[in-house]
Short mmCIF file of N, CA and C in Angstrom, two decimals:
data_model
loop_
_atom_site.label_atom_id
_atom_site.label_comp_id
_atom_site.label_asym_id
_atom_site.label_seq_id
_atom_site.Cartn_x
_atom_site.Cartn_y
_atom_site.Cartn_z
N MET Q 695 0.80 -0.99 0.01
CA MET Q 695 -0.32 -0.07 0.02
C MET Q 695 0.90 0.98 -0.41
N SER Q 696 0.84 2.22 -0.70
CA SER Q 696 1.57 3.39 -1.05
C SER Q 696 1.47 4.62 -0.07
N ALA Q 697 2.07 5.33 0.22
CA ALA Q 697 1.95 6.18 1.31
C ALA Q 697 1.01 6.99 1.01
N ASN Q 698 0.38 7.62 -0.16
CA ASN Q 698 -0.51 8.47 -0.55
C ASN Q 698 -1.97 7.39 -0.16
N THR Q 699 -1.73 6.25 -0.39
CA THR Q 699 -3.09 5.51 0.08
C THR Q 699 -3.37 5.63 1.65
N LYS Q 700 -2.37 5.36 2.36
CA LYS Q 700 -2.24 5.19 3.62
C LYS Q 700 -2.85 6.42 4.30
N ASN Q 701 -1.99 7.60 3.75
CA ASN Q 701 -2.72 8.98 4.14
C ASN Q 701 -4.05 9.49 3.95
N MET Q 702 -4.19 8.88 2.86
CA MET Q 702 -5.87 9.00 2.21
C MET Q 702 -6.61 8.51 3.30
N ILE Q 703 -6.45 6.93 3.93
CA ILE Q 703 -7.08 6.37 4.80
C ILE Q 703 -7.23 7.17 5.88
N PHE Q 704 -6.06 8.01 6.15
CA PHE Q 704 -6.37 8.71 7.61
C PHE Q 704 -7.35 10.05 7.59
N ILE Q 705 -7.07 10.76 6.25
CA ILE Q 705 -7.80 11.77 6.17
C ILE Q 705 -9.11 11.45 6.19
N LEU Q 706 -9.30 10.46 5.54
CA LEU Q 706 -10.82 9.72 5.33
C LEU Q 706 -11.37 9.44 6.78
N THR Q 707 -10.53 8.70 7.58
CA THR Q 707 -10.73 8.49 9.02
C THR Q 707 -11.46 9.32 9.89
N THR Q 708 -10.50 10.58 9.44
CA THR Q 708 -10.97 12.01 10.49
C THR Q 708 -12.17 12.56 9.94
N VAL Q 709 -12.44 12.09 8.65
CA VAL Q 709 -13.51 13.13 8.12
C VAL Q 709 -14.78 12.58 8.49
N VAL Q 710 -14.97 10.85 8.41
CA VAL Q 710 -15.91 10.23 8.81
C VAL Q 710 -16.47 10.60 10.45
N THR Q 711 -15.28 10.46 10.91
CA THR Q 711 -15.46 10.62 12.74
C THR Q 711 -16.12 11.95 12.60
N GLY Q 712 -15.36 12.76 12.37
CA GLY Q 712 -16.02 14.02 12.59
C GLY Q 712 -17.57 14.27 11.70
N LEU Q 713 -17.95 13.52 10.79
CA LEU Q 713 -18.78 13.75 10.35
C LEU Q 713 -20.19 13.17 11.26
N ILE Q 714 -19.86 11.86 11.82
CA ILE Q 714 -20.68 11.26 12.91
C ILE Q 714 -20.55 12.22 14.08
N ALA Q 715 -19.63 12.41 14.84
CA ALA Q 715 -19.78 13.72 15.70
C ALA Q 715 -20.28 14.95 15.38
N GLY Q 716 -20.41 15.63 14.34
CA GLY Q 716 -21.25 16.58 13.89
C GLY Q 716 -22.56 16.62 13.71
N LEU Q 717 -23.04 15.16 13.43
CA LEU Q 717 -24.42 14.77 14.05
C LEU Q 717 -24.64 14.70 14.90
N PHE Q 718 -24.51 13.55 15.38
CA PHE Q 718 -24.65 13.56 16.87
C PHE Q 718 -24.80 14.61 17.95
N TYR Q 719 -23.81 15.66 17.44
CA TYR Q 719 -23.77 16.78 18.05
C TYR Q 719 -25.20 17.55 17.76
N ALA Q 720 -25.37 17.70 16.73
CA ALA Q 720 -26.39 18.90 16.47
C ALA Q 720 -27.88 18.03 16.82
N TYR Q 721 -27.90 16.58 16.46
CA TYR Q 721 -29.04 16.12 17.17
C TYR Q 721 -29.08 16.31 18.73
N SER Q 722 -28.06 16.33 19.69
CA SER Q 722 -28.26 16.67 20.89
C SER Q 722 -28.71 17.94 21.31
N CYS Q 723 -28.18 18.85 20.69
CA CYS Q 723 -28.17 20.30 20.89
C CYS Q 723 -29.39 20.86 20.04
N SER Q 724 -30.25 20.44 18.71
CA SER Q 724 -31.23 20.66 18.32
C SER Q 724 -32.27 20.14 17.91
N VAL Q 725 -32.20 18.63 17.49
CA VAL Q 725 -33.32 18.08 17.41
C VAL Q 725 -34.28 17.37 18.75
N ASN Q 726 -33.00 17.14 19.53
CA ASN Q 726 -33.40 16.22 20.62
C ASN Q 726 -34.43 17.53 21.58
N PRO Q 727 -34.12 18.48 21.79
CA PRO Q 727 -34.76 20.05 22.33
C PRO Q 727 -35.96 20.14 21.81
N GLY Q 728 -35.98 19.96 20.24
CA GLY Q 728 -37.13 20.19 19.51
C GLY Q 728 -38.04 19.39 19.45
N LEU Q 729 -37.48 18.11 20.00
CA LEU Q 729 -38.57 17.14 19.91
C LEU Q 729 -39.29 16.99 21.22
N ALA Q 730 -38.30 17.27 22.12
CA ALA Q 730 -39.26 17.24 23.65
C ALA Q 730 -40.47 18.06 23.89
N ARG Q 731 -40.70 18.97 22.92
CA ARG Q 731 -41.55 20.16 23.02
C ARG Q 731 -42.90 19.60 22.48
N LEU Q 732 -42.98 18.29 21.89
CA LEU Q 732 -43.65 17.53 21.19
C LEU Q 732 -44.42 16.89 22.29
N LYS Q 733 -45.78 17.17 21.59
CA LYS Q 733 -46.81 16.18 22.57
C LYS Q 733 -46.62 14.64 22.20
N ASP Q 734 -46.79 13.90 23.35
CA ASP Q 734 -46.62 12.50 23.31
C ASP Q 734 -46.69 11.70 21.62
N ALA Q 735 -47.95 11.66 21.11
CA ALA Q 735 -48.21 11.09 20.02
C ALA Q 735 -47.15 12.03 18.87
N GLU Q 736 -47.01 13.32 18.68
CA GLU Q 736 -46.40 13.91 17.95
C GLU Q 736 -44.53 13.40 18.06
N TYR Q 737 -44.32 13.43 19.33
CA TYR Q 737 -42.55 13.04 19.67
C TYR Q 737 -42.74 11.37 19.16
N LEU Q 738 -43.54 10.61 19.40
CA LEU Q 738 -43.21 9.44 19.08
C LEU Q 738 -43.50 9.10 17.49
N SER Q 739 -43.97 9.84 17.04
CA SER Q 739 -44.41 9.78 15.59
C SER Q 739 -43.33 10.28 14.63
N ALA Q 740 -42.47 11.51 15.35
CA ALA Q 740 -41.44 12.11 14.85
C ALA Q 740 -40.19 11.01 14.70
N MET Q 741 -40.01 10.40 15.81
CA MET Q 741 -38.83 9.49 16.16
C MET Q 741 -39.20 8.42 15.40
N GLN Q 742 -40.32 7.95 15.23
CA GLN Q 742 -40.55 7.09 14.03
C GLN Q 742 -40.15 7.37 12.90
N ALA Q 743 -40.52 8.13 12.43
CA ALA Q 743 -40.01 8.85 10.86
C ALA Q 743 -38.43 9.34 10.85
N ILE Q 744 -38.07 9.58 11.92
CA ILE Q 744 -36.41 10.14 11.95
C ILE Q 744 -35.57 8.80 12.07
N ASN Q 745 -36.23 7.91 12.87
CA ASN Q 745 -35.49 6.52 12.71
C ASN Q 745 -35.40 5.84 11.38
N SER Q 746 -36.44 5.78 11.15
CA SER Q 746 -36.53 5.23 9.63
C SER Q 746 -35.97 5.98 8.27
N ALA Q 747 -35.74 7.38 8.70
CA ALA Q 747 -35.18 8.09 7.51
C ALA Q 747 -33.91 8.15 7.90
N ILE Q 748 -32.96 7.76 8.60
CA ILE Q 748 -31.97 7.80 9.45
C ILE Q 748 -31.02 6.26 8.74
N LEU Q 749 -31.93 5.35 8.32
CA LEU Q 749 -31.09 4.16 7.96
C LEU Q 749 -31.28 4.40 6.27
N ASN Q 750 -30.15 4.88 6.18
CA ASN Q 750 -29.75 5.41 4.59
C ASN Q 750 -28.12 5.05 4.22
N PRO Q 751 -28.03 4.92 3.01
CA PRO Q 751 -26.55 4.55 2.62
C PRO Q 751 -25.33 5.61 3.22
N VAL Q 752 -25.65 6.80 3.14
CA VAL Q 752 -24.94 7.97 3.70
C VAL Q 752 -24.71 7.81 5.23
N PHE Q 753 -25.52 7.50 5.86
CA PHE Q 753 -25.67 7.21 7.21
C PHE Q 753 -24.58 5.78 7.48
N PHE Q 754 -25.04 4.85 6.63
CA PHE Q 754 -24.32 3.89 7.32
C PHE Q 754 -22.78 3.74 6.38
N LEU Q 755 -22.67 4.63 5.67
CA LEU Q 755 -21.05 4.87 5.10
C LEU Q 755 -20.57 5.53 6.37
N THR Q 756 -20.58 6.50 6.60
CA THR Q 756 -20.17 7.07 7.52
C THR Q 756 -19.95 6.69 9.18
N PHE Q 757 -21.27 5.92 9.66
CA PHE Q 757 -21.40 5.29 10.86
C PHE Q 757 -20.46 3.97 10.84
N MET Q 758 -20.70 3.41 9.98
CA MET Q 758 -19.64 2.04 9.84
C MET Q 758 -18.46 2.09 9.29
N GLY Q 759 -18.37 3.26 8.50
CA GLY Q 759 -16.96 3.67 8.07
C GLY Q 759 -15.96 3.63 9.26
N THR Q 760 -16.72 4.96 10.26
CA THR Q 760 -15.52 5.23 10.95
C THR Q 760 -15.09 3.78 12.04
N LEU Q 761 -16.10 2.98 12.24
CA LEU Q 761 -16.13 1.78 13.06
C LEU Q 761 -14.93 0.88 12.03
N ILE Q 762 -14.88 1.13 10.86
CA ILE Q 762 -13.93 0.21 10.10
C ILE Q 762 -12.52 0.98 10.18
N LEU Q 763 -12.94 2.28 9.70
CA LEU Q 763 -11.61 3.10 9.40
C LEU Q 763 -10.66 3.65 10.76
N LEU Q 764 -11.37 3.81 11.82
CA LEU Q 764 -10.28 3.81 12.96
C LEU Q 764 -9.41 2.97 13.54
N PRO Q 765 -9.96 1.81 13.13
CA PRO Q 765 -8.86 0.51 13.99
C PRO Q 765 -7.89 0.36 12.68
N ILE Q 766 -8.30 0.50 11.07
CA ILE Q 766 -7.25 0.44 10.20
C ILE Q 766 -6.17 1.58 10.46
N SER Q 767 -6.75 2.95 10.70
CA SER Q 767 -5.87 3.88 10.59
C SER Q 767 -4.76 3.42 12.25
N THR Q 768 -5.36 3.05 12.98
CA THR Q 768 -4.54 2.97 14.53
C THR Q 768 -3.41 2.02 13.95
N TRP Q 769 -3.73 0.73 13.36
CA TRP Q 769 -2.81 0.04 12.95
C TRP Q 769 -1.79 0.41 12.15
N LEU Q 770 -2.44 1.07 10.88
CA LEU Q 770 -1.14 1.47 9.78
C LEU Q 770 -0.35 2.75 10.89
N GLN Q 771 -0.99 3.23 11.59
CA GLN Q 771 0.04 4.07 12.54
C GLN Q 771 0.95 3.40 13.12
N TYR Q 772 0.70 2.22 13.78
CA TYR Q 772 1.39 1.25 14.33
C TYR Q 772 2.47 0.68 14.01
N LYS Q 773 2.21 0.20 12.52
CA LYS Q 773 3.05 -0.48 11.67
C LYS Q 773 4.43 0.99 10.96
N ALA Q 774 3.69 1.94 11.31
CA ALA Q 774 4.48 3.22 10.91
C ALA Q 774 5.70 3.66 11.77
N GLY Q 775 5.22 3.60 13.15
CA GLY Q 775 5.53 3.95 14.21
C GLY Q 775 5.46 3.45 15.22
N GLY Q 776 5.48 2.55 15.31
CA GLY Q 776 5.38 1.81 16.64
C GLY Q 776 4.42 2.33 17.45
N ASN Q 777 4.92 2.34 19.29
CA ASN Q 777 4.17 2.99 20.21
C ASN Q 777 4.40 4.44 20.31
N SER Q 778 3.97 5.18 19.25
CA SER Q 778 3.75 6.26 18.81
C SER Q 778 2.72 7.22 19.88
N ASN Q 779 2.60 8.53 19.92
CA ASN Q 779 1.90 9.36 20.73
C ASN Q 779 0.87 9.36 19.76
N ALA Q 780 0.72 8.98 18.26
CA ALA Q 780 -0.23 9.21 17.22
C ALA Q 780 -1.36 8.01 17.46
N TYR Q 781 0.10 6.81 17.54
CA TYR Q 781 -0.68 5.49 17.55
C TYR Q 781 -1.65 5.55 19.09
N PHE Q 782 -1.01 5.69 20.03
CA PHE Q 782 -2.28 5.74 21.53
C PHE Q 782 -3.46 6.59 21.05
N LEU Q 783 -3.46 7.91 20.52
CA LEU Q 783 -4.30 8.43 20.77
C LEU Q 783 -5.44 7.75 19.73
N LEU Q 784 -5.34 7.14 18.52
CA LEU Q 784 -6.01 6.80 17.50
C LEU Q 784 -6.50 5.13 18.16
N LEU Q 785 -5.75 4.54 19.24
CA LEU Q 785 -5.91 3.03 19.61
C LEU Q 785 -7.16 3.73 20.43
N VAL Q 786 -6.75 4.68 21.44
CA VAL Q 786 -8.08 5.15 22.47
C VAL Q 786 -9.20 5.97 21.79
N ALA Q 787 -9.11 6.43 20.49
CA ALA Q 787 -10.10 6.95 19.91
C ALA Q 787 -11.01 5.44 19.36
N SER Q 788 -10.12 4.75 18.51
CA SER Q 788 -10.86 3.57 18.11
C SER Q 788 -11.73 2.75 19.30
N LEU Q 789 -11.08 2.78 20.80
CA LEU Q 789 -11.85 2.08 21.77
C LEU Q 789 -12.99 2.51 21.98
N ILE Q 790 -12.66 3.83 22.05
CA ILE Q 790 -14.05 4.76 22.37
C ILE Q 790 -15.27 4.44 21.60
N TYR Q 791 -14.56 4.75 20.13
CA TYR Q 791 -16.16 4.39 18.93
C TYR Q 791 -16.54 3.24 19.28
N ILE Q 792 -15.69 2.36 19.25
CA ILE Q 792 -16.46 0.97 19.19
C ILE Q 792 -17.17 0.84 20.57
N ILE Q 793 -16.69 1.06 21.82
CA ILE Q 793 -17.78 0.85 22.65
C ILE Q 793 -18.85 1.68 23.11
N GLY Q 794 -18.11 2.78 22.77
CA GLY Q 794 -19.06 4.38 23.55
C GLY Q 794 -19.90 4.90 22.36
N VAL Q 795 -19.69 4.43 21.31
CA VAL Q 795 -20.62 4.74 20.03
C VAL Q 795 -21.26 3.33 19.84
N PHE Q 796 -20.67 2.67 19.04
CA PHE Q 796 -21.15 1.31 18.04
C PHE Q 796 -21.66 0.56 19.15
N GLY Q 797 -21.21 0.33 20.29
CA GLY Q 797 -21.61 -0.59 21.32
C GLY Q 797 -22.95 -0.08 22.15
N VAL Q 798 -22.86 1.04 22.43
CA VAL Q 798 -24.13 1.53 23.08
C VAL Q 798 -25.17 1.94 22.11
N THR Q 799 -24.96 2.09 20.97
CA THR Q 799 -26.19 2.16 19.94
C THR Q 799 -26.71 0.61 19.42
N ILE Q 800 -25.96 -0.38 19.59
CA ILE Q 800 -26.51 -1.49 19.40
C ILE Q 800 -27.09 -2.35 20.55
N ILE Q 801 -26.56 -2.10 21.82
CA ILE Q 801 -26.99 -2.34 22.97
C ILE Q 801 -28.39 -1.88 23.89
N GLY Q 802 -27.97 -0.23 23.50
CA GLY Q 802 -29.33 0.72 23.67
C GLY Q 802 -30.05 1.53 23.13
N ASN Q 803 -29.68 2.16 22.04
CA ASN Q 803 -30.54 2.74 20.97
C ASN Q 803 -31.35 1.80 20.09
N VAL Q 804 -30.40 0.80 19.85
CA VAL Q 804 -31.34 0.07 18.99
C VAL Q 804 -32.13 -0.66 19.18
N PRO Q 805 -32.15 -1.53 20.75
CA PRO Q 805 -33.58 -1.98 21.14
C PRO Q 805 -34.80 -1.14 21.31
N LEU Q 806 -34.29 0.02 21.79
CA LEU Q 806 -35.26 0.87 22.03
C LEU Q 806 -36.22 1.75 20.74
N ASN Q 807 -35.33 1.56 19.59
CA ASN Q 807 -35.79 2.34 18.44
C ASN Q 807 -36.62 0.99 17.65
N ASP Q 808 -36.31 -0.55 17.84
CA ASP Q 808 -37.15 -1.23 17.77
C ASP Q 808 -38.26 -1.54 18.25
N LEU Q 809 -38.53 -1.15 19.50
CA LEU Q 809 -39.48 -1.08 20.28
C LEU Q 809 -40.47 -0.13 19.82
N LEU Q 810 -39.94 0.93 19.37
CA LEU Q 810 -40.71 2.00 19.14
C LEU Q 810 -41.60 2.25 17.64
N ALA Q 811 -40.43 1.48 16.77
CA ALA Q 811 -40.76 0.87 15.43
C ALA Q 811 -42.45 -0.13 15.32
N LYS Q 812 -42.07 -0.91 16.33
CA LYS Q 812 -43.34 -1.91 16.49
C LYS Q 812 -44.74 -1.42 16.93
N ALA Q 813 -44.61 -0.03 17.06
CA ALA Q 813 -45.82 0.95 17.97
C ALA Q 813 -46.56 1.23 16.94
N ASP Q 814 -47.75 0.83 17.34
CA ASP Q 814 -48.77 1.20 16.01
C ASP Q 814 -49.56 2.19 16.85
N LEU Q 815 -48.91 3.74 16.80
CA LEU Q 815 -49.64 4.91 17.30
C LEU Q 815 -50.77 5.16 17.04
N LYS Q 816 -51.25 5.00 15.95
CA LYS Q 816 -53.01 5.39 15.92
C LYS Q 816 -53.67 4.62 16.68
N SER Q 817 -53.37 3.51 16.78
CA SER Q 817 -54.12 2.61 17.73
C SER Q 817 -54.31 2.98 18.99
N MET Q 818 -53.26 3.52 19.75
CA MET Q 818 -52.79 3.74 21.09
C MET Q 818 -53.52 4.82 22.11
N SER Q 819 -54.29 4.39 22.97
CA SER Q 819 -54.54 5.41 23.81
C SER Q 819 -53.59 6.37 23.94
N ILE Q 820 -54.23 7.77 24.97
CA ILE Q 820 -53.12 8.88 25.56
C ILE Q 820 -52.53 8.20 26.46
N GLU Q 821 -53.05 7.41 27.48
CA GLU Q 821 -52.28 6.43 28.64
C GLU Q 821 -50.74 5.81 27.95
N GLU Q 822 -51.45 5.00 26.62
CA GLU Q 822 -50.47 3.91 26.27
C GLU Q 822 -49.18 5.12 25.49
N LEU Q 823 -49.72 5.96 24.73
CA LEU Q 823 -48.79 7.01 24.43
C LEU Q 823 -47.37 7.12 25.41
N LEU Q 824 -48.24 7.70 26.16
CA LEU Q 824 -47.65 8.40 27.50
C LEU Q 824 -46.74 7.27 27.92
N THR Q 825 -46.93 6.31 28.49
CA THR Q 825 -46.33 4.87 28.57
C THR Q 825 -45.06 4.67 28.00
N LEU Q 826 -45.51 4.54 26.68
CA LEU Q 826 -44.02 4.15 25.61
C LEU Q 826 -43.33 5.47 25.73
N ARG Q 827 -43.95 6.59 25.37
CA ARG Q 827 -42.58 7.73 25.56
C ARG Q 827 -42.10 7.61 26.76
N SER Q 828 -42.21 7.29 27.96
CA SER Q 828 -41.31 7.21 28.85
C SER Q 828 -40.22 6.02 28.97
N LYS Q 829 -41.11 4.97 28.81
CA LYS Q 829 -40.20 3.92 28.09
C LYS Q 829 -38.83 4.29 27.46
N PHE Q 830 -38.88 4.97 26.23
CA PHE Q 830 -38.18 5.20 25.18
C PHE Q 830 -37.24 6.84 25.44
N GLU Q 831 -38.12 7.76 26.22
CA GLU Q 831 -37.49 9.00 25.61
C GLU Q 831 -36.13 9.11 26.26
N LYS Q 832 -36.07 8.94 27.85
CA LYS Q 832 -35.39 9.19 28.86
C LYS Q 832 -33.80 8.37 28.32
N PRO Q 833 -34.05 6.89 28.36
CA PRO Q 833 -33.32 5.81 27.79
C PRO Q 833 -32.54 6.11 26.64
N TRP Q 834 -33.67 6.85 25.88
CA TRP Q 834 -32.74 7.08 24.42
C TRP Q 834 -31.84 8.06 24.73
N LEU Q 835 -32.15 9.06 25.19
CA LEU Q 835 -31.45 10.12 25.29
C LEU Q 835 -30.13 9.87 25.96
N PHE Q 836 -30.04 9.23 27.15
CA PHE Q 836 -29.19 8.85 27.87
C PHE Q 836 -27.65 8.19 26.97
N TYR Q 837 -28.73 7.47 26.25
CA TYR Q 837 -27.58 6.63 25.51
C TYR Q 837 -26.90 7.36 24.26
N HIS Q 838 -27.78 8.31 23.71
CA HIS Q 838 -27.69 8.90 22.95
C HIS Q 838 -26.24 10.06 23.06
N GLN Q 839 -26.67 10.48 24.69
CA GLN Q 839 -25.62 11.69 25.09
C GLN Q 839 -24.31 10.39 25.38
N ILE Q 840 -24.33 9.50 25.51
CA ILE Q 840 -23.03 8.73 25.72
C ILE Q 840 -22.25 8.29 24.17
N ARG Q 841 -23.09 8.22 23.53
CA ARG Q 841 -22.58 8.38 22.24
C ARG Q 841 -21.82 9.43 21.48
N THR Q 842 -22.60 10.50 21.80
CA THR Q 842 -22.18 12.12 21.60
C THR Q 842 -21.03 12.36 22.26
N ILE Q 843 -20.95 12.06 23.47
CA ILE Q 843 -19.48 12.47 24.04
C ILE Q 843 -18.33 11.76 23.65
N SER Q 844 -18.80 10.51 23.23
CA SER Q 844 -17.87 9.33 22.66
C SER Q 844 -17.50 9.82 21.35
N VAL Q 845 -18.20 10.28 20.53
CA VAL Q 845 -17.65 10.25 19.29
C VAL Q 845 -16.81 11.95 19.01
N VAL Q 846 -17.31 12.63 19.82
CA VAL Q 846 -16.56 13.92 19.76
C VAL Q 846 -15.41 13.69 20.58
N ILE Q 847 -15.23 12.74 21.68
CA ILE Q 847 -13.71 12.49 22.10
C ILE Q 847 -13.01 11.95 21.39
N SER Q 848 -13.50 11.02 20.45
CA SER Q 848 -12.65 9.90 19.28
C SER Q 848 -12.29 11.49 18.10
N PHE Q 849 -13.25 11.89 18.18
CA PHE Q 849 -12.74 13.09 16.47
C PHE Q 849 -11.54 13.86 16.93
N ILE Q 850 -11.68 14.69 18.53
CA ILE Q 850 -10.75 15.14 19.20
C ILE Q 850 -9.42 14.51 19.44
N LEU Q 851 -9.46 13.15 19.57
CA LEU Q 851 -8.09 12.35 19.50
C LEU Q 851 -7.74 12.52 18.35
N THR Q 852 -8.51 11.95 17.26
CA THR Q 852 -7.62 11.79 15.87
C THR Q 852 -7.05 13.04 15.43
N ILE Q 853 -7.81 14.60 15.68
CA ILE Q 853 -7.60 15.47 15.00
C ILE Q 853 -6.01 15.63 16.04
N ILE Q 854 -6.03 15.23 17.14
CA ILE Q 854 -4.69 15.52 17.82
C ILE Q 854 -3.56 14.45 17.10
N ALA Q 855 -4.12 13.43 17.14
CA ALA Q 855 -3.10 12.47 16.35
C ALA Q 855 -2.31 12.82 14.85
N LEU Q 856 -3.20 13.80 14.35
CA LEU Q 856 -2.80 14.32 13.36
C LEU Q 856 -1.20 14.94 13.36
N PHE Q 857 -1.14 15.77 14.80
CA PHE Q 857 -0.07 16.77 15.28
C PHE Q 857 0.96 15.68 15.57
N TYR Q 858 0.57 14.55 16.13
CA TYR Q 858 1.74 13.76 16.68
C TYR Q 858 1.95 12.47 15.81
N ARG Q 859 1.40 12.66 14.30
CA ARG Q 859 1.58 11.60 13.63
C ARG Q 859 2.84 11.22 12.80
N THR Q 860 3.27 10.03 13.00
CA THR Q 860 4.37 9.44 12.05
C THR Q 860 4.00 9.72 10.75
N LYS Q 861 4.90 10.31 9.51
CA LYS Q 861 4.65 9.98 8.38
C LYS Q 861 4.40 8.77 8.13
N ILE Q 862 3.33 8.34 7.47
CA ILE Q 862 3.57 6.96 6.99
C ILE Q 862 4.26 6.67 5.69
N GLU Q 863 4.93 5.56 5.48
CA GLU Q 863 5.82 5.47 4.48
C GLU Q 863 5.62 4.09 3.89
#
């Protein structure tokens, strides 16, 4: 693999990590507060629509791309510079993303999204809607905050690794 290819992988890693960090951050400071203002049926319906809409190729490429590219960049940095600062920063960024973003999504957010997707909101009473929202909203927000903090930290560590990075030849 050429040095240019390796450098492009590292740049792409940084970009996709930043895109996911930006998405989760924007969601935390705009979408979630906006949704919180909705009535139960509106909130649940909006979340169903958002959860369905986000399952698209662009999201999957960035979300899964980060999951794949961070460890690859870490390995390439290890091979180029051994136990360098950049390697350790990328290793920590990878572990935080794998556990704090991907793991939390799979264990926390996805089951809640599945619960919500199965709900026939139009046939539910006001009390049932309230119950569903209470089962969904606070846990989902908790998991989302973990993901947001994790991916922002991963992104920051990846950027800092740029400054310490050993040139990959």
